[in-house]
């Protein structure tokens, strides 16, 4: 049967033949095509593999690492399924801990046994139990895929143990002799550790990180190291992620904000140890400028164990964050973290110094791009500084007149670096500090490696297997309809910046592209200050240099352009038209780069940012104004419509989410679920799942729990509610698991198979193509390729089935 007889038009027939010819390079003869066809057809009938969804990690590495090891309770489910009637709960708890932390738990189990025979018996028993759990985990994968996951050292032994049935009397002695022999030659502990790691790998096949890896906790860099080693992961950016991505790309307001937040939560581990960011220039400047200023409003927020006792002053005000971005509340004396007073004072001064720098560079970018309509966030020029002719009382606080006309006293009136006549201009010393910091961020090898990984694996949203994944919100109007948002973009025709109004998926797509422009393109580095990212800073900061340095704006960038009617010597510069084209291309790239860098900051705090989702970022008000009502951040209408099934369905339709077996749903994070107050993560009859229950330890007091994660296996969608993760040591010694309970969200009407998934749809298309290729070989439409070519071509072939 030829292609023409199948009912295709002439054009379609030509396209089909061309496609089959290209496919022939991967499968040069009928036998290879048939083998792959059989393989993929069988894979389509396998059960769907398990997916795990985690949001708002916020640098809590130990808790995150535990969730990876435990598969958010999936490992425990398999243990209960295998041994619920044959093993008491305490032993199942111990077996689960062994799987999570084999290198640490196994020595403690063996240390309590004196007799060597008893030790060998325990090792044999553990191997047998782990083999049973591994078999349950491996039922969703092909034997070939499981075999590839095994360590080379134990491939043969594991393959035999996992695929031989000891219930067969003829193989019973063979099966048990393998285990006994492994233990007798001293390889039992190593095999146990290898089996535990294999179980961890099989527990989750696909990991989804729904935003906010950075800030608050001290281990964001460790989380990124783990994700880079993970077998299959995708990431949806959160607002804290784009902040650090922007800092790595050289955005000055992002750099200042990332440092301020790290100082605010006394979290310098990621900055200094993880990424090698030297804060000494900032510390030197802060100590000089705020030498006699206690900076009480900038005392760091922290909570935890006691550190260093203060020899003289012990009454230190320590603050802990609640669910808001910049709100605070006092905690009890028992929970207070006792710090060395000098450390607190230095960090407070550094935080105030970088905060003022942040307000200045943000003010310049808001003035630079009025299209953002964020003029109400520029507040430095609204401070009522006394005039030169007025006599001032140094004890009398300054006031500020807000955009709504209200006037408030400032809680801190010491602004030595602000020039009332030009409040958003940076002093020379502040500029020098930013030079150091920008160079450190853009030249940190580890930070650049992590952010490159984030950009490669990440996006603002993802549609996968019936799920729409995004971190924050989809901006809505008060009536629940998609909100039209006006943002700047670079015209493909003119190469100039112009306004564009978008909503929903189209808004997300353009913003995602702008982020990539800001990170990957080479152009106007440093937002108008190209030299900041181009040369290493060498100047030193001193108190004298600060006093002598007048305020200078950091965004000055003088560029001399030749007039169109100016005569030029073509013999010196070559073809003028070619030079003009190159100049225009460079200008367009520079504009896209600059806008992309600003986009990182815009997504962090823009009132219609899908990652922020509030009407304003009230950082200044939180620091300086006692009236908490002016610092209230009103959420986007999206958050009041999360329980509206019709609105949520409309969002799903706008993003064109393809169903998985008839199931479609939204997964998001960003706002902690206050279970303590009765809030539930399942909304809109299961159409929306909010899985940020307060992963960070800073949220535990507000939420009452330590967060949610979501798991989707072949049978159901279920939420895992977690208890606070105290420590890894306690989890090992006391067999404590942070997963407190599993809550079923949706039970599938039929067991999900690979054919129901997005990967399955691609495999099904591949099967269809292979059938046509097989027919073309059989009826002579295509001839097999020669044997010589076959060897070369097959070396570079890739098959979709390799992932199964």
Short mmCIF file of N, CA and C in Angstrom, two decimals, residues 382-384 397-410 625-627 630:
data_model
loop_
_atom_site.label_atom_id
_atom_site.label_comp_id
_atom_site.label_asym_id
_atom_site.label_seq_id
_atom_site.Cartn_x
_atom_site.Cartn_y
_atom_site.Cartn_z
N UNK A 382 9.52 62.34 49.02
CA UNK A 382 8.36 62.75 49.81
C UNK A 382 8.70 62.97 51.28
N UNK A 383 9.94 62.67 51.66
CA UNK A 383 10.37 62.96 53.03
C UNK A 383 10.49 64.48 53.19
N UNK A 384 9.93 65.00 54.25
CA UNK A 384 9.91 66.44 54.47
C UNK A 384 11.19 66.87 55.19
N UNK A 397 11.66 64.01 65.00
CA UNK A 397 11.68 63.12 63.83
C UNK A 397 11.18 63.81 62.58
N UNK A 398 11.68 63.34 61.46
CA UNK A 398 11.19 63.83 60.18
C UNK A 398 9.82 63.23 59.89
N UNK A 399 9.13 63.85 58.95
CA UNK A 399 7.83 63.33 58.51
C UNK A 399 7.89 63.03 57.02
N UNK A 400 6.89 62.28 56.57
CA UNK A 400 6.78 61.96 55.15
C UNK A 400 5.33 62.12 54.74
N UNK A 401 5.10 62.67 53.56
CA UNK A 401 3.76 62.80 53.01
C UNK A 401 3.60 61.76 51.91
N UNK A 402 2.73 60.78 52.15
CA UNK A 402 2.54 59.67 51.22
C UNK A 402 1.69 60.11 50.03
N UNK A 403 1.66 59.30 48.96
CA UNK A 403 0.88 59.68 47.77
C UNK A 403 -0.60 59.91 48.04
N UNK A 404 -1.15 59.29 49.09
CA UNK A 404 -2.57 59.51 49.40
C UNK A 404 -2.81 60.79 50.18
N UNK A 405 -1.75 61.54 50.46
CA UNK A 405 -1.89 62.81 51.15
C UNK A 405 -1.67 62.75 52.64
N UNK A 406 -1.61 61.56 53.22
CA UNK A 406 -1.44 61.44 54.66
C UNK A 406 0.02 61.69 55.04
N UNK A 407 0.21 62.25 56.23
CA UNK A 407 1.54 62.56 56.74
C UNK A 407 1.83 61.73 57.98
N UNK A 408 3.04 61.18 58.04
CA UNK A 408 3.41 60.30 59.14
C UNK A 408 4.81 60.63 59.62
N UNK A 409 5.02 60.46 60.92
CA UNK A 409 6.36 60.59 61.46
C UNK A 409 7.19 59.36 61.10
N UNK A 410 8.46 59.58 60.82
CA UNK A 410 9.35 58.48 60.50
C UNK A 410 9.98 57.93 61.78
N UNK A 625 7.52 53.53 59.10
CA UNK A 625 6.25 54.11 59.54
C UNK A 625 5.59 53.17 60.55
N UNK A 626 5.16 53.73 61.67
CA UNK A 626 4.56 52.92 62.74
C UNK A 626 3.16 52.43 62.38
N UNK A 627 2.42 53.22 61.63
CA UNK A 627 1.05 52.84 61.25
C UNK A 627 1.09 51.67 60.27
N UNK A 630 -0.65 51.51 56.51
CA UNK A 630 -0.06 52.04 55.27
C UNK A 630 0.85 51.00 54.63
#
